Amino acid sequence: MLIDEINFADLYQQQLKLAERTEKTPEHWDQRAEKMAASCASPQDTYLPQLLTKMDLSGADTLLDMGCGPGSVCLALADRLQRVYGVDYSSGMLQLAARRAQEQGIDNATLIRRAWEDEWDDLPQCDIAVASRSTLVADLRQAMLKLNQKARLRVYTTHTVSPSFMDVHIQRAIGRPVVELPNYIYAVNVLYQMGIRAKVDFIRGPNCQGDNATFERLVENVRWSMGELSDDERQRLFDYYRQRRNSDRSLVSPTRDWALVYWDRVALAEDGA
């Protein structure tokens, strides 16, 4: 079939290159740790409750949370499992996760500093492996393979539905070309070509960038997604902000949806299982 002639793992990497996607350093996430924890724990963010409801923990005692950030998933499930492992390459995120665990009286969480690209040989195999909002990686196929290898029962991953983190109207307004990143469709097809028939569900929620943002908050969000702004771009963004406010139009899309791509662990020839 034609689809079998397309290498989706290579296509994913080509799209990352076209989008000029650069990997954010651990230090970037260190600086964002406190804000990430606040937004992830916000009652207005319905993402986490929806994700937890959709996860099947039957028969599971352990969980590996890759790209755990401030421990949103692993700490939320700690009271339902014997042991949870939170893994991240940001020491700031792990320190915050440790503090949150202590504050909540959680003593069955182990936090490990590790990146997607590092060796995972010494990471434990767990019943459940999850990667929540952390799957925009350099090598998607290798990342999915690692998760499958570390799971005994099931794997849960979430990916963007929209191909852009920043509203395309804002990108055009400041004079930047529209950047389209690879979304969940790539993950589904990469897994298909690995021999994994994944299921897909959707998590729907409000846009965390917020339509009630001040101009300075809007600037901060745009800089985080698109890098530093020139004086001209900042002025263009202010004009966009003012026009939208004056006409009672939304600053950004009011919703931000995520795709839940999940599967029962598959024994693949390449992982020796």
Tab-separated table of C-alpha atoms in Angstrom:
chain	number	residue	atom	x	y	z
A	1	MET	CA	0.000	0.000	0.000
A	2	LEU	CA	1.063	3.582	-0.579
A	3	ILE	CA	1.107	4.347	3.166
A	4	ASP	CA	3.735	1.650	3.664
A	5	GLU	CA	6.019	3.449	1.233
A	6	ILE	CA	6.080	6.574	3.412
A	7	ASN	CA	8.606	6.662	6.231
A	8	PHE	CA	6.668	8.618	8.851
A	9	ALA	CA	9.579	8.664	11.303
A	10	ASP	CA	11.695	10.497	8.705
A	11	LEU	CA	8.739	12.682	7.719
A	12	TYR	CA	8.327	13.706	11.357
A	13	GLN	CA	11.961	14.781	11.576
A	14	GLN	CA	11.721	16.657	8.273
A	15	GLN	CA	8.706	18.600	9.568
A	16	LEU	CA	10.568	19.479	12.774
A	17	LYS	CA	13.411	20.828	10.638
A	18	LEU	CA	11.060	22.832	8.411
A	19	ALA	CA	9.473	24.330	11.529
A	20	GLU	CA	12.968	25.221	12.781
A	21	ARG	CA	12.092	23.567	16.055
A	22	THR	CA	14.909	23.802	18.575
A	23	GLU	CA	15.001	21.733	21.742
A	24	LYS	CA	14.600	23.834	24.866
A	25	THR	CA	17.384	23.344	27.378
A	26	PRO	CA	16.815	21.969	30.873
A	27	GLU	CA	17.557	25.469	32.185
A	28	HIS	CA	14.559	26.841	30.261
A	29	TRP	CA	12.267	24.375	32.050
A	30	ASP	CA	14.006	25.039	35.378
A	31	GLN	CA	12.833	28.649	35.075
A	32	ARG	CA	9.298	27.571	34.173
A	33	ALA	CA	8.882	25.006	36.945
A	34	GLU	CA	6.838	27.122	39.355
A	35	LYS	CA	4.500	28.415	36.625
A	36	MET	CA	4.091	24.913	35.217
A	37	ALA	CA	3.071	23.587	38.616
A	38	ALA	CA	0.582	26.405	39.086
A	39	SER	CA	-1.036	25.882	35.686
A	40	CYS	CA	-1.083	22.085	35.961
A	41	ALA	CA	-2.762	22.299	39.370
A	42	SER	CA	-5.210	24.998	38.323
A	43	PRO	CA	-8.901	24.027	38.691
A	44	GLN	CA	-9.469	25.633	35.287
A	45	ASP	CA	-7.133	23.150	33.604
A	46	THR	CA	-9.326	20.144	32.912
A	47	TYR	CA	-6.561	18.275	31.075
A	48	LEU	CA	-5.236	16.199	33.981
A	49	PRO	CA	-8.604	14.923	35.293
A	50	GLN	CA	-9.582	13.892	31.764
A	51	LEU	CA	-6.287	12.078	31.196
A	52	LEU	CA	-6.484	10.195	34.506
A	53	THR	CA	-10.073	9.141	33.817
A	54	LYS	CA	-9.065	7.667	30.458
A	55	MET	CA	-6.149	5.628	31.842
A	56	ASP	CA	-6.737	1.959	32.690
A	57	LEU	CA	-4.754	1.026	35.810
A	58	SER	CA	-6.249	-2.438	36.250
A	59	GLY	CA	-3.584	-4.978	37.189
A	60	ALA	CA	-0.981	-2.230	37.564
A	61	ASP	CA	1.261	-1.604	40.569
A	62	THR	CA	3.924	0.667	39.052
A	63	LEU	CA	4.065	3.629	36.671
A	64	LEU	CA	6.832	5.410	34.751
A	65	ASP	CA	6.046	9.060	33.952
A	66	MET	CA	8.459	10.328	31.269
A	67	GLY	CA	8.799	14.081	31.014
A	68	CYS	CA	7.006	14.317	34.333
A	69	GLY	CA	7.582	18.049	34.843
A	70	PRO	CA	6.358	18.966	38.349
A	71	GLY	CA	4.992	15.442	38.806
A	72	SER	CA	1.457	16.166	37.608
A	73	VAL	CA	0.621	12.613	36.530
A	74	CYS	CA	2.803	10.407	38.724
A	75	LEU	CA	1.946	12.234	41.961
A	76	ALA	CA	-1.758	12.286	41.120
A	77	LEU	CA	-1.695	8.483	40.793
A	78	ALA	CA	0.684	7.692	43.648
A	79	ASP	CA	-2.105	6.730	46.059
A	80	ARG	CA	-3.435	4.161	43.576
A	81	LEU	CA	-0.130	2.382	42.914
A	82	GLN	CA	2.667	0.801	44.913
A	83	ARG	CA	5.453	2.833	43.285
A	84	VAL	CA	5.614	5.660	40.747
A	85	TYR	CA	8.678	6.970	38.932
A	86	GLY	CA	8.892	10.523	37.600
A	87	VAL	CA	11.556	11.128	34.967
A	88	ASP	CA	12.620	14.498	33.570
A	89	TYR	CA	15.775	16.202	32.303
A	90	SER	CA	15.060	19.418	34.207
A	91	SER	CA	16.477	19.425	37.734
A	92	GLY	CA	14.202	22.368	38.545
A	93	MET	CA	11.128	20.355	37.631
A	94	LEU	CA	12.313	17.377	39.671
A	95	GLN	CA	13.062	19.551	42.710
A	96	LEU	CA	9.566	20.986	42.506
A	97	ALA	CA	8.067	17.506	42.093
A	98	ALA	CA	9.974	16.373	45.196
A	99	ARG	CA	8.669	19.356	47.158
A	100	ARG	CA	5.102	18.700	46.039
A	101	ALA	CA	5.433	15.018	46.988
A	102	GLN	CA	6.650	15.985	50.466
A	103	GLU	CA	3.833	18.504	50.898
A	104	GLN	CA	1.279	15.854	49.929
A	105	GLY	CA	2.817	13.173	52.139
A	106	ILE	CA	3.703	10.955	49.179
A	107	ASP	CA	6.519	8.524	50.008
A	108	ASN	CA	6.285	6.059	47.116
A	109	ALA	CA	7.557	8.350	44.343
A	110	THR	CA	11.068	8.036	42.923
A	111	LEU	CA	12.337	10.946	40.812
A	112	ILE	CA	15.068	10.428	38.213
A	113	ARG	CA	16.898	12.920	36.016
A	114	ARG	CA	17.057	11.600	32.471
A	115	ALA	CA	16.423	12.868	28.927
A	116	TRP	CA	14.630	11.146	26.073
A	117	GLU	CA	17.937	10.843	24.217
A	118	ASP	CA	19.841	9.300	27.138
A	119	GLU	CA	20.320	5.605	27.758
A	120	TRP	CA	17.380	4.101	29.637
A	121	ASP	CA	18.928	0.737	30.509
A	122	ASP	CA	18.800	1.371	34.259
A	123	LEU	CA	15.268	2.794	34.287
A	124	PRO	CA	12.794	0.321	35.772
A	125	GLN	CA	10.253	-1.509	33.661
A	126	CYS	CA	6.821	-0.585	34.974
A	127	ASP	CA	3.279	-1.776	34.390
A	128	ILE	CA	2.260	1.566	32.890
A	129	ALA	CA	4.392	4.038	30.918
A	130	VAL	CA	3.071	7.529	30.279
A	131	ALA	CA	4.374	10.599	28.453
A	132	SER	CA	2.012	13.501	29.037
A	133	ARG	CA	2.504	16.608	26.872
A	134	SER	CA	6.200	15.725	26.526
A	135	THR	CA	6.351	13.927	23.175
A	136	LEU	CA	7.600	16.659	20.817
A	137	VAL	CA	11.041	15.059	20.727
A	138	ALA	CA	13.855	14.888	18.193
A	139	ASP	CA	13.340	11.189	17.384
A	140	LEU	CA	9.700	10.178	17.803
A	141	ARG	CA	10.156	6.555	16.743
A	142	GLN	CA	12.938	5.962	19.254
A	143	ALA	CA	10.893	7.646	21.989
A	144	MET	CA	7.845	5.460	21.334
A	145	LEU	CA	10.053	2.354	21.214
A	146	LYS	CA	11.580	3.211	24.602
A	147	LEU	CA	8.167	3.710	26.191
A	148	ASN	CA	6.930	0.405	24.797
A	149	GLN	CA	10.014	-1.368	26.135
A	150	LYS	CA	9.542	0.080	29.627
A	151	ALA	CA	5.864	-0.907	29.893
A	152	ARG	CA	4.605	-4.312	30.956
A	153	LEU	CA	0.935	-3.602	30.316
A	154	ARG	CA	0.022	-0.302	28.671
A	155	VAL	CA	1.434	2.950	27.265
A	156	TYR	CA	-0.288	6.355	27.269
A	157	THR	CA	1.035	9.350	25.329
A	158	THR	CA	-0.473	12.731	24.533
A	159	HIS	CA	0.291	14.891	21.498
A	160	THR	CA	-0.860	18.198	20.091
A	161	VAL	CA	-3.879	18.270	17.794
A	162	SER	CA	-3.149	21.701	16.357
A	163	PRO	CA	0.098	21.848	14.371
A	164	SER	CA	1.038	25.124	16.078
A	165	PHE	CA	1.521	26.063	19.721
A	166	MET	CA	1.070	29.740	18.914
A	167	ASP	CA	-2.134	31.001	17.292
A	168	VAL	CA	-1.521	31.378	13.547
A	169	HIS	CA	-3.204	34.811	13.565
A	170	ILE	CA	-0.522	36.051	15.952
A	171	GLN	CA	2.267	34.569	13.851
A	172	ARG	CA	0.943	36.365	10.787
A	173	ALA	CA	0.300	39.595	12.702
A	174	ILE	CA	3.928	39.956	13.773
A	175	GLY	CA	5.173	39.055	10.293
A	176	ARG	CA	6.498	35.579	11.063
A	177	PRO	CA	5.894	32.638	8.728
A	178	VAL	CA	3.387	30.171	10.153
A	179	VAL	CA	5.276	27.381	11.900
A	180	GLU	CA	3.582	23.996	11.713
A	181	LEU	CA	4.924	21.271	13.959
A	182	PRO	CA	4.174	17.557	13.518
A	183	ASN	CA	1.003	16.673	15.427
A	184	TYR	CA	-0.513	13.410	16.678
A	185	ILE	CA	-1.133	12.031	13.185
A	186	TYR	CA	2.605	11.434	12.843
A	187	ALA	CA	2.682	9.462	16.099
A	188	VAL	CA	-0.221	7.243	15.026
A	189	ASN	CA	1.482	6.428	11.742
A	190	VAL	CA	4.947	5.967	13.251
A	191	LEU	CA	3.450	3.451	15.675
A	192	TYR	CA	1.544	1.739	12.849
A	193	GLN	CA	4.770	1.234	10.942
A	194	MET	CA	6.392	-0.171	14.094
A	195	GLY	CA	3.651	-2.797	14.264
A	196	ILE	CA	1.640	-1.067	17.002
A	197	ARG	CA	-2.057	-0.421	16.355
A	198	ALA	CA	-2.660	2.468	18.721
A	199	LYS	CA	-6.017	3.811	19.823
A	200	VAL	CA	-6.811	7.539	19.750
A	201	ASP	CA	-8.976	9.630	22.057
A	202	PHE	CA	-9.131	13.362	22.685
A	203	ILE	CA	-8.721	15.616	25.695
A	204	ARG	CA	-10.457	18.937	25.268
A	205	GLY	CA	-9.858	22.004	27.366
A	206	PRO	CA	-9.290	25.752	27.494
A	207	ASN	CA	-6.240	27.368	25.946
A	208	CYS	CA	-3.762	27.873	28.776
A	209	GLN	CA	-2.437	31.002	27.035
A	210	GLY	CA	-5.716	32.570	28.074
A	211	ASP	CA	-7.918	35.064	26.289
A	212	ASN	CA	-7.903	37.385	29.301
A	213	ALA	CA	-4.143	37.887	29.194
A	214	THR	CA	-2.590	41.306	29.623
A	215	PHE	CA	-0.337	42.534	26.846
A	216	GLU	CA	2.772	41.696	28.865
A	217	ARG	CA	1.505	38.169	29.459
A	218	LEU	CA	0.785	37.829	25.745
A	219	VAL	CA	4.340	38.962	24.965
A	220	GLU	CA	5.684	36.388	27.430
A	221	ASN	CA	3.661	33.583	25.814
A	222	VAL	CA	4.750	34.573	22.314
A	223	ARG	CA	8.406	34.815	23.320
A	224	TRP	CA	8.243	31.401	24.971
A	225	SER	CA	6.879	29.770	21.841
A	226	MET	CA	8.645	31.788	19.147
A	227	GLY	CA	11.770	33.297	20.689
A	228	GLU	CA	12.767	36.899	21.209
A	229	LEU	CA	10.769	39.626	19.474
A	230	SER	CA	12.265	42.560	17.630
A	231	ASP	CA	11.003	46.066	18.394
A	232	ASP	CA	9.005	45.974	15.165
A	233	GLU	CA	7.449	42.602	16.030
A	234	ARG	CA	6.557	43.801	19.516
A	235	GLN	CA	4.842	46.855	18.035
A	236	ARG	CA	2.960	44.633	15.571
A	237	LEU	CA	1.888	42.420	18.453
A	238	PHE	CA	0.675	45.440	20.413
A	239	ASP	CA	-1.349	46.613	17.405
A	240	TYR	CA	-2.887	43.143	17.132
A	241	TYR	CA	-3.662	43.110	20.861
A	242	ARG	CA	-5.274	46.558	20.749
A	243	GLN	CA	-7.343	45.759	17.641
A	244	ARG	CA	-8.623	42.542	19.164
A	245	ARG	CA	-9.479	44.184	22.467
A	246	ASN	CA	-11.238	47.098	20.785
A	247	SER	CA	-13.378	44.788	18.678
A	248	ASP	CA	-14.080	42.258	21.475
A	249	ARG	CA	-12.424	39.506	19.452
A	250	SER	CA	-10.506	36.642	21.018
A	251	LEU	CA	-6.759	37.034	21.381
A	252	VAL	CA	-6.164	33.329	20.884
A	253	SER	CA	-8.164	30.229	20.107
A	254	PRO	CA	-10.282	29.567	23.211
A	255	THR	CA	-9.515	25.834	23.246
A	256	ARG	CA	-6.381	23.698	23.244
A	257	ASP	CA	-7.021	20.039	22.465
A	258	TRP	CA	-4.681	17.102	22.960
A	259	ALA	CA	-4.753	13.660	21.378
A	260	LEU	CA	-4.366	10.657	23.658
A	261	VAL	CA	-2.525	7.939	21.721
A	262	TYR	CA	-2.372	4.712	23.695
A	263	TRP	CA	-1.828	0.987	23.283
A	264	ASP	CA	-1.322	-2.312	25.057
A	265	ARG	CA	2.361	-3.148	25.268
A	266	VAL	CA	3.530	-4.947	22.124
A	267	ALA	CA	6.406	-7.397	21.939
A	268	LEU	CA	8.574	-6.134	19.063
A	269	ALA	CA	11.414	-8.022	17.432
A	270	GLU	CA	13.764	-5.060	17.814
A	271	ASP	CA	13.411	-4.860	21.596
A	272	GLY	CA	14.046	-8.553	22.089
A	273	ALA	CA	10.748	-9.075	23.872
